[in-house]
Coordinates of N, CA and C in Angstrom, one line a residue:
M1 N -10.5 74.4 23.0 CA -9.5 73.4 23.5 C -8.5 73.1 22.4
N2 N -7.2 73.1 22.7 CA -6.2 72.6 21.7 C -6.4 71.2 21.5
E3 N -6.2 70.7 20.3 CA -6.3 69.3 20.0 C -5.1 68.6 20.6
A4 N -5.4 67.6 21.4 CA -4.4 66.8 22.0 C -3.7 65.9 21.0
A5 N -2.4 65.7 21.2 CA -1.6 64.8 20.4 C -2.1 63.4 20.7
P6 N -2.2 62.5 19.7 CA -2.6 61.1 20.0 C -1.8 60.5 21.2
G7 N -2.5 59.9 22.1 CA -1.9 59.3 23.3 C -1.6 60.3 24.4
N8 N -2.0 61.6 24.2 CA -1.7 62.5 25.2 C -3.0 63.2 25.7
L9 N -4.1 62.4 26.0 CA -5.3 63.0 26.5 C -5.1 63.6 27.8
P10 N -6.0 64.5 28.2 CA -5.9 65.1 29.6 C -6.0 64.0 30.6
L11 N -5.3 64.0 31.7 CA -5.3 63.0 32.7 C -6.7 62.9 33.4
R12 N -7.4 64.0 33.6 CA -8.7 64.0 34.3 C -9.7 64.6 33.4
M13 N -10.9 63.9 33.3 CA -12.0 64.4 32.5 C -13.2 64.4 33.4
D14 N -14.1 65.4 33.2 CA -15.3 65.5 33.9 C -16.2 64.3 33.6
N15 N -16.1 63.7 32.4 CA -17.0 62.7 31.9 C -16.3 61.4 31.5
C16 N -15.3 61.0 32.3 CA -14.6 59.7 32.0 C -15.5 58.5 32.1
S17 N -15.6 57.8 31.0 CA -16.4 56.6 31.0 C -16.0 55.5 31.9
I18 N -14.7 55.3 32.2 CA -14.2 54.3 33.1 C -14.7 54.7 34.5
E19 N -14.5 56.0 34.9 CA -14.9 56.5 36.2 C -16.4 56.3 36.4
R20 N -17.2 56.6 35.4 CA -18.6 56.5 35.5 C -19.0 55.0 35.6
A21 N -18.4 54.1 34.9 CA -18.7 52.7 34.9 C -18.4 52.2 36.3
L22 N -17.3 52.6 36.8 CA -16.9 52.1 38.2 C -17.8 52.6 39.2
G23 N -18.4 53.8 39.0 CA -19.4 54.3 39.9 C -20.7 53.4 40.0
V24 N -20.9 52.6 39.0 CA -22.0 51.7 38.9 C -21.7 50.3 39.4
V25 N -20.6 49.8 38.8 CA -20.2 48.4 39.1 C -18.9 48.1 39.8
G26 N -18.2 49.2 40.2 CA -16.9 49.0 40.8 C -16.8 48.6 42.2
E27 N -17.4 47.5 42.5 CA -17.5 47.0 43.9 C -17.7 45.5 43.9
K28 N -17.0 44.8 44.8 CA -17.0 43.4 44.8 C -18.4 42.8 44.8
W29 N -19.3 43.2 45.7 CA -20.6 42.5 45.8 C -21.4 42.7 44.5
T30 N -21.2 43.8 43.8 CA -21.9 44.1 42.6 C -21.5 43.1 41.5
F31 N -20.2 42.8 41.4 CA -19.7 41.9 40.4 C -20.2 40.5 40.8
L32 N -20.3 40.1 42.1 CA -20.7 38.8 42.5 C -22.2 38.6 42.2
V33 N -23.0 39.7 42.4 CA -24.4 39.7 42.0 C -24.6 39.5 40.5
L34 N -23.8 40.2 39.7 CA -23.9 40.0 38.3 C -23.4 38.6 37.9
R35 N -22.4 38.1 38.5 CA -21.9 36.7 38.2 C -23.1 35.8 38.3
E36 N -23.8 35.9 39.5 CA -24.9 35.0 39.7 C -26.1 35.2 38.8
A37 N -26.4 36.5 38.4 CA -27.4 36.8 37.5 C -27.1 36.2 36.1
F38 N -25.9 36.2 35.7 CA -25.5 35.6 34.4 C -25.7 34.1 34.5
G39 N -25.5 33.5 35.7 CA -25.7 32.1 35.9 C -27.1 31.7 36.0
G40 N -28.1 32.6 36.0 CA -29.5 32.3 36.1 C -30.1 32.5 37.5
V41 N -29.3 32.9 38.4 CA -29.9 33.1 39.8 C -30.7 34.4 39.7
R42 N -32.0 34.3 40.2 CA -32.8 35.5 40.1 C -33.5 35.9 41.4
R43 N -33.5 35.0 42.4 CA -34.2 35.3 43.6 C -33.3 35.7 44.7
F44 N -33.7 36.6 45.6 CA -32.9 37.2 46.7 C -32.2 36.1 47.5
A45 N -33.0 35.2 48.0 CA -32.5 34.2 48.9 C -31.4 33.3 48.2
D46 N -31.6 33.0 47.0 CA -30.7 32.2 46.2 C -29.4 33.1 45.9
M47 N -29.6 34.3 45.7 CA -28.5 35.3 45.4 C -27.6 35.4 46.7
Q48 N -28.3 35.5 47.8 CA -27.6 35.6 49.1 C -26.8 34.4 49.4
T49 N -27.4 33.2 49.2 CA -26.7 32.0 49.4 C -25.4 31.9 48.5
A50 N -25.6 32.2 47.2 CA -24.6 32.0 46.2 C -23.4 33.0 46.4
T51 N -23.7 34.2 46.8 CA -22.7 35.3 47.0 C -22.1 35.3 48.4
G52 N -22.9 34.9 49.4 CA -22.5 35.1 50.8 C -22.6 36.5 51.3
A53 N -23.2 37.4 50.5 CA -23.4 38.8 50.9 C -24.3 38.9 52.1
P54 N -23.9 39.8 53.0 CA -24.9 40.2 54.1 C -26.2 40.7 53.5
R55 N -27.3 40.4 54.1 CA -28.6 40.8 53.6 C -28.7 42.2 53.3
Q56 N -28.3 43.1 54.1 CA -28.4 44.6 53.8 C -27.5 45.0 52.7
V57 N -26.4 44.4 52.5 CA -25.5 44.7 51.4 C -26.1 44.2 50.1
L58 N -26.6 43.0 50.1 CA -27.2 42.5 48.9 C -28.5 43.3 48.5
S59 N -29.3 43.7 49.5 CA -30.4 44.5 49.2 C -30.0 45.8 48.6
A60 N -29.0 46.5 49.1 CA -28.5 47.7 48.6 C -28.0 47.6 47.2
R61 N -27.2 46.5 46.9 CA -26.6 46.3 45.6 C -27.7 46.0 44.6
L62 N -28.7 45.2 44.9 CA -29.8 44.9 44.0 C -30.6 46.2 43.7
T63 N -30.9 47.0 44.7 CA -31.6 48.2 44.5 C -30.8 49.1 43.6
R64 N -29.5 49.2 43.8 CA -28.7 50.1 42.9 C -28.6 49.6 41.5
L65 N -28.5 48.3 41.3 CA -28.5 47.7 40.0 C -29.8 47.9 39.2
V66 N -30.9 47.9 40.0 CA -32.2 48.2 39.3 C -32.3 49.7 39.0
E67 N -31.9 50.5 39.9 CA -31.9 52.0 39.7 C -31.0 52.4 38.5
E68 N -29.9 51.7 38.3 CA -29.0 52.0 37.2 C -29.4 51.4 35.9
G69 N -30.3 50.5 35.9 CA -30.9 49.9 34.7 C -30.2 48.6 34.3
L70 N -29.4 48.0 35.1 CA -28.7 46.7 34.8 C -29.6 45.5 35.1
L71 N -30.4 45.7 36.1 CA -31.4 44.6 36.5 C -32.8 45.2 36.4
R72 N -33.8 44.4 36.3 CA -35.2 44.8 36.4 C -35.9 43.8 37.4
K73 N -36.8 44.3 38.1 CA -37.6 43.5 39.0 C -38.8 42.9 38.2
V74 N -39.0 41.6 38.5 CA -40.2 40.9 37.9 C -40.9 40.2 39.0
P75 N -42.1 40.6 39.3 CA -42.9 40.0 40.4 C -43.2 38.5 40.2
Y76 N -43.1 37.7 41.3 CA -43.6 36.3 41.2 C -44.2 36.0 42.6
R77 N -45.0 34.9 42.6 CA -45.6 34.5 43.8 C -45.7 33.0 43.9
E78 N -45.1 32.4 45.0 CA -45.2 31.0 45.2 C -46.6 30.8 45.8
P79 N -47.2 29.6 45.6 CA -48.5 29.3 46.2 C -48.4 29.5 47.7
G80 N -49.4 30.2 48.2 CA -49.5 30.5 49.7 C -48.6 31.5 50.2
Q81 N -47.8 32.1 49.4 CA -46.8 33.1 49.8 C -47.2 34.5 49.3
R82 N -46.5 35.5 49.9 CA -46.7 36.9 49.4 C -46.0 37.1 48.1
Q83 N -46.3 38.1 47.4 CA -45.6 38.4 46.1 C -44.2 38.9 46.4
R84 N -43.2 38.4 45.6 CA -41.8 38.8 45.8 C -41.3 39.2 44.4
D85 N -40.1 39.6 44.3 CA -39.5 40.1 43.1 C -38.3 39.2 42.7
E86 N -38.2 38.9 41.4 CA -37.0 38.3 40.9 C -36.2 39.4 40.2
Y87 N -34.9 39.2 40.0 CA -34.1 40.2 39.4 C -33.5 39.6 38.1
R88 N -33.8 40.3 37.0 CA -33.4 39.8 35.7 C -32.6 40.8 35.0
L89 N -31.6 40.4 34.3 CA -30.7 41.3 33.5 C -31.4 42.0 32.4
T90 N -31.2 43.3 32.3 CA -31.7 44.1 31.2 C -30.6 44.0 30.1
Q91 N -30.9 44.6 28.9 CA -29.9 44.6 27.9 C -28.6 45.3 28.3
M92 N -28.8 46.3 29.1 CA -27.6 47.1 29.7 C -26.8 46.1 30.5
G93 N -27.4 45.3 31.3 CA -26.7 44.3 32.2 C -26.1 43.3 31.3
L94 N -26.8 42.7 30.4 CA -26.3 41.7 29.5 C -25.0 42.2 28.8
D95 N -25.0 43.4 28.4 CA -23.8 44.0 27.7 C -22.5 44.0 28.6
L96 N -22.7 43.7 29.9 CA -21.5 43.6 30.8 C -20.8 42.3 30.7
Y97 N -21.5 41.3 30.1 CA -21.0 39.9 30.1 C -19.5 39.8 29.6
P98 N -19.2 40.4 28.5 CA -17.7 40.3 28.1 C -16.8 40.9 29.1
T99 N -17.2 41.9 29.8 CA -16.3 42.5 30.9 C -16.2 41.5 32.0
L100 N -17.2 40.8 32.4 CA -17.2 39.8 33.5 C -16.3 38.7 33.1
V101 N -16.5 38.2 31.8 CA -15.7 37.1 31.3 C -14.2 37.5 31.3
A102 N -13.9 38.7 30.8 CA -12.5 39.2 30.8 C -11.9 39.2 32.2
L103 N -12.7 39.7 33.1 CA -12.2 39.7 34.5 C -11.9 38.3 35.0
M104 N -12.8 37.4 34.7 CA -12.7 36.0 35.2 C -11.4 35.4 34.5
Q105 N -11.3 35.6 33.2 CA -10.1 35.0 32.5 C -8.8 35.6 33.0
W106 N -8.8 36.9 33.4 CA -7.6 37.5 34.0 C -7.3 36.8 35.3
G107 N -8.4 36.6 36.1 CA -8.2 35.9 37.4 C -7.8 34.5 37.2
D108 N -8.3 33.8 36.2 CA -7.9 32.4 35.9 C -6.4 32.4 35.6
R109 N -5.9 33.3 34.8 CA -4.5 33.4 34.4 C -3.6 33.7 35.5
Y110 N -3.9 34.6 36.4 CA -3.0 35.1 37.4 C -3.3 34.7 38.8
L111 N -4.5 34.3 39.1 CA -4.8 34.0 40.5 C -5.4 32.7 40.8
S112 N -5.5 31.8 39.8 CA -6.1 30.4 40.0 C -5.2 29.6 40.9
D113 N -5.8 28.6 41.5 CA -5.1 27.6 42.3 C -4.2 26.8 41.3
R114 N -3.3 26.0 41.8 CA -2.4 25.2 41.0 C -3.2 24.3 40.1
E115 N -4.3 23.8 40.6 CA -5.1 22.8 39.8 C -5.8 23.5 38.5
G116 N -5.8 24.8 38.5 CA -6.4 25.5 37.4 C -7.7 26.2 37.8
P117 N -8.3 26.9 36.8 CA -9.5 27.7 37.1 C -10.7 26.8 37.6
P118 N -11.5 27.4 38.4 CA -12.7 26.6 38.9 C -13.8 26.5 37.9
V119 N -13.9 27.3 36.9 CA -15.0 27.3 35.9 C -14.4 27.6 34.5
R120 N -14.9 26.9 33.5 CA -14.5 27.2 32.2 C -15.8 27.6 31.4
I121 N -15.7 28.6 30.5 CA -16.8 29.1 29.7 C -16.7 28.4 28.4
T122 N -17.7 27.6 28.0 CA -17.7 26.9 26.7 C -18.9 27.4 25.9
H123 N -18.7 27.2 24.5 CA -19.8 27.5 23.6 C -20.9 26.4 23.7
R124 N -22.1 26.7 24.0 CA -23.2 25.7 24.2 C -23.4 24.9 22.9
G125 N -23.2 25.6 21.8 CA -23.4 24.9 20.5 C -22.4 23.8 20.1
C126 N -21.2 23.9 20.5 CA -20.1 22.9 20.1 C -19.3 22.5 21.3
G127 N -19.3 23.1 22.4 CA -18.5 22.7 23.6 C -17.1 23.3 23.6
A128 N -16.7 24.1 22.6 CA -15.3 24.6 22.6 C -15.2 25.7 23.6
P129 N -14.0 25.9 24.2 CA -13.8 27.0 25.1 C -14.0 28.4 24.4
V130 N -14.6 29.3 25.1 CA -14.9 30.6 24.6 C -13.6 31.5 24.8
E131 N -13.2 32.2 23.8 CA -12.0 33.1 23.8 C -12.5 34.5 23.5
Q132 N -11.9 35.5 24.1 CA -12.2 36.8 23.8 C -11.1 37.4 22.9
H133 N -11.5 38.2 21.9 CA -10.5 38.8 21.1 C -10.8 40.3 21.0
F134 N -9.7 41.0 20.9 CA -9.7 42.5 20.8 C -9.4 42.8 19.4
R135 N -10.4 43.5 18.7 CA -10.2 43.8 17.3 C -10.6 45.3 17.0
C136 N -9.9 45.9 16.0 CA -10.3 47.2 15.6 C -11.5 47.1 14.6
A137 N -12.2 48.2 14.3 CA -13.3 48.2 13.4 C -13.0 47.6 12.0
E138 N -11.8 47.6 11.6 CA -11.4 47.0 10.3 C -11.1 45.5 10.4
G139 N -11.2 44.9 11.6 CA -11.1 43.5 11.8 C -9.7 43.0 12.1
H140 N -8.7 44.0 12.3 CA -7.4 43.6 12.7 C -7.4 43.2 14.2
E141 N -6.7 42.1 14.5 CA -6.6 41.7 15.9 C -5.6 42.6 16.6
V142 N -5.9 43.0 17.8 CA -5.1 43.9 18.6 C -4.6 43.1 19.8
S143 N -3.3 43.0 20.0 CA -2.8 42.1 21.0 C -2.7 42.8 22.4
G144 N -2.8 44.1 22.5 CA -2.7 44.8 23.8 C -2.6 46.3 23.7
P145 N -2.3 46.9 24.8 CA -2.3 48.4 24.9 C -1.2 49.0 24.1
R146 N -0.2 48.3 23.7 CA 0.9 48.9 22.9 C 0.5 49.1 21.5
E147 N -0.7 48.5 21.1 CA -1.1 48.6 19.7 C -2.3 49.6 19.6
V148 N -2.6 50.4 20.6 CA -3.8 51.3 20.5 C -3.3 52.7 20.9
T149 N -4.1 53.7 20.5 CA -3.8 55.1 20.8 C -5.1 55.7 21.3
A150 N -5.1 56.4 22.4 CA -6.3 57.1 22.9 C -6.3 58.5 22.2
V151 N -7.4 58.8 21.6 CA -7.6 60.1 21.0 C -8.8 60.7 21.5
P152 N -8.9 62.1 21.5 CA -10.1 62.7 22.0 C -11.3 62.3 21.3
G153 N -12.4 62.0 22.0 CA -13.7 61.7 21.5 C -14.6 62.9 21.4
P154 N -15.7 62.8 20.7 CA -16.5 64.0 20.5 C -17.1 64.6 21.8
G155 N -17.2 63.8 22.8 CA -17.7 64.3 24.1 C -16.8 64.6 25.2
I156 N -15.5 64.7 24.9 CA -14.5 65.0 25.9 C -14.7 66.3 26.5
R157 N -14.6 66.3 27.9 CA -14.7 67.6 28.7 C -13.5 67.5 29.7
P158 N -12.4 68.1 29.4 CA -11.3 68.1 30.3 C -11.7 68.7 31.7
R159 N -11.2 68.2 32.7 CA -11.4 68.7 34.1 C -10.4 69.8 34.3
V160 N -10.8 71.0 34.6 CA -9.9 72.0 34.8 C -9.5 72.0 36.3
T161 N -8.2 71.9 36.6 CA -7.8 71.9 38.0 C -6.9 73.1 38.2
K162 N -7.1 73.6 39.4 CA -6.3 74.8 39.8 C -5.3 74.3 40.9
P163 N -4.1 74.6 40.7 CA -3.1 74.2 41.7 C -3.4 74.9 43.1
A164 N -3.1 74.1 44.2 CA -3.3 74.7 45.5 C -2.4 75.8 45.8
S165 N -1.2 75.7 45.4 CA -0.2 76.8 45.6 C 0.7 76.8 44.3
P166 N 1.2 78.0 44.0 CA 2.0 78.1 42.8 C 3.2 77.3 42.8
D167 N 3.5 76.6 41.7 CA 4.6 75.8 41.6 C 5.6 76.5 40.6
P168 N 6.8 76.9 41.1 CA 7.6 77.7 40.3 C 8.0 77.0 38.9
G169 N 8.0 75.7 38.9 CA 8.3 75.0 37.7 C 7.2 74.8 36.7
S170 N 6.0 75.3 37.1 CA 4.8 75.1 36.2 C 4.3 76.3 35.5
A171 N 5.1 77.4 35.6 CA 4.7 78.6 34.9 C 4.5 78.4 33.5
G172 N 3.4 78.9 33.0 CA 3.1 78.8 31.5 C 2.6 77.4 31.1
R173 N 2.3 76.5 32.0 CA 1.8 75.2 31.6 C 0.3 75.1 32.1
P174 N -0.7 75.4 31.3 CA -2.1 75.4 31.7 C -2.6 73.9 31.7
G175 N -3.6 73.7 32.5 CA -4.4 72.5 32.5 C -3.7 71.3 33.2
S176 N -4.2 70.1 33.0 CA -3.7 68.9 33.6 C -2.5 68.3 32.9
P177 N -1.7 67.5 33.6 CA -0.7 66.8 32.9 C -1.2 65.8 31.9
P178 N -0.5 65.4 30.9 CA -1.0 64.5 29.9 C -1.0 63.1 30.4
L179 N -1.9 62.3 29.8 CA -2.0 60.9 30.1 C -0.9 60.2 29.3
A180 N -0.2 59.3 30.0 CA 0.8 58.6 29.2 C 0.2 57.8 28.1
S181 N 0.9 57.8 27.0 CA 0.5 57.1 25.8 C 0.5 55.6 26.2
P182 N -0.6 54.8 25.8 CA -0.6 53.4 26.0 C 0.7 52.7 25.4
A183 N 1.2 53.3 24.4 CA 2.4 52.7 23.8 C 3.6 52.7 24.7
S184 N 3.6 53.7 25.6 CA 4.7 53.8 26.6 C 4.4 53.1 27.9
A185 N 3.2 52.6 28.1 CA 2.8 51.9 29.3 C 3.6 50.6 29.4
G186 N 4.2 50.5 30.6 CA 4.9 49.3 30.8 C 6.2 49.1 30.1
S187 N 6.7 50.2 29.5 CA 8.0 50.1 28.7 C 9.2 50.5 29.6
A188 N 8.9 50.8 30.9 CA 10.0 51.2 31.8 C 10.8 50.0 32.2

């Protein structure tokens, strides 16, 4: 493979991490289940009440989250009742917390009612609002996509696409079109 210029990664990859992550969590009910799990909701009936998910949908989402390793089942039994399962976050699930908070804060900024966001996240130790920061490994704060460059990682596998019909203007240009550099995103 020719080395891609920084910011010009192949548009399609066989192993895109974003695509794979969306295959696991890229659905409304999944995020609502995770929201409740982070809030301490563990039981099916409580999860259904909190999310409003139809029973079959919730069952399917919980099963998938257990299969994917984000939740684990823990049996419990109320006196006089049959054994049931609680759903608890695994480390893999807990690692999604910053993503959920970022999504919530984006929604707070752009989609909240005039009165403001319905929930604020605060530090339990001091009560201050929680803020997320984007930093490089050297500790520099990064303000957004114009300050980053996508470069090929060690596991990149470009997806080879074959055109359906020959395009006279594409002679001599193998592979997929380049991904726009984040530096050029939004500069139009």
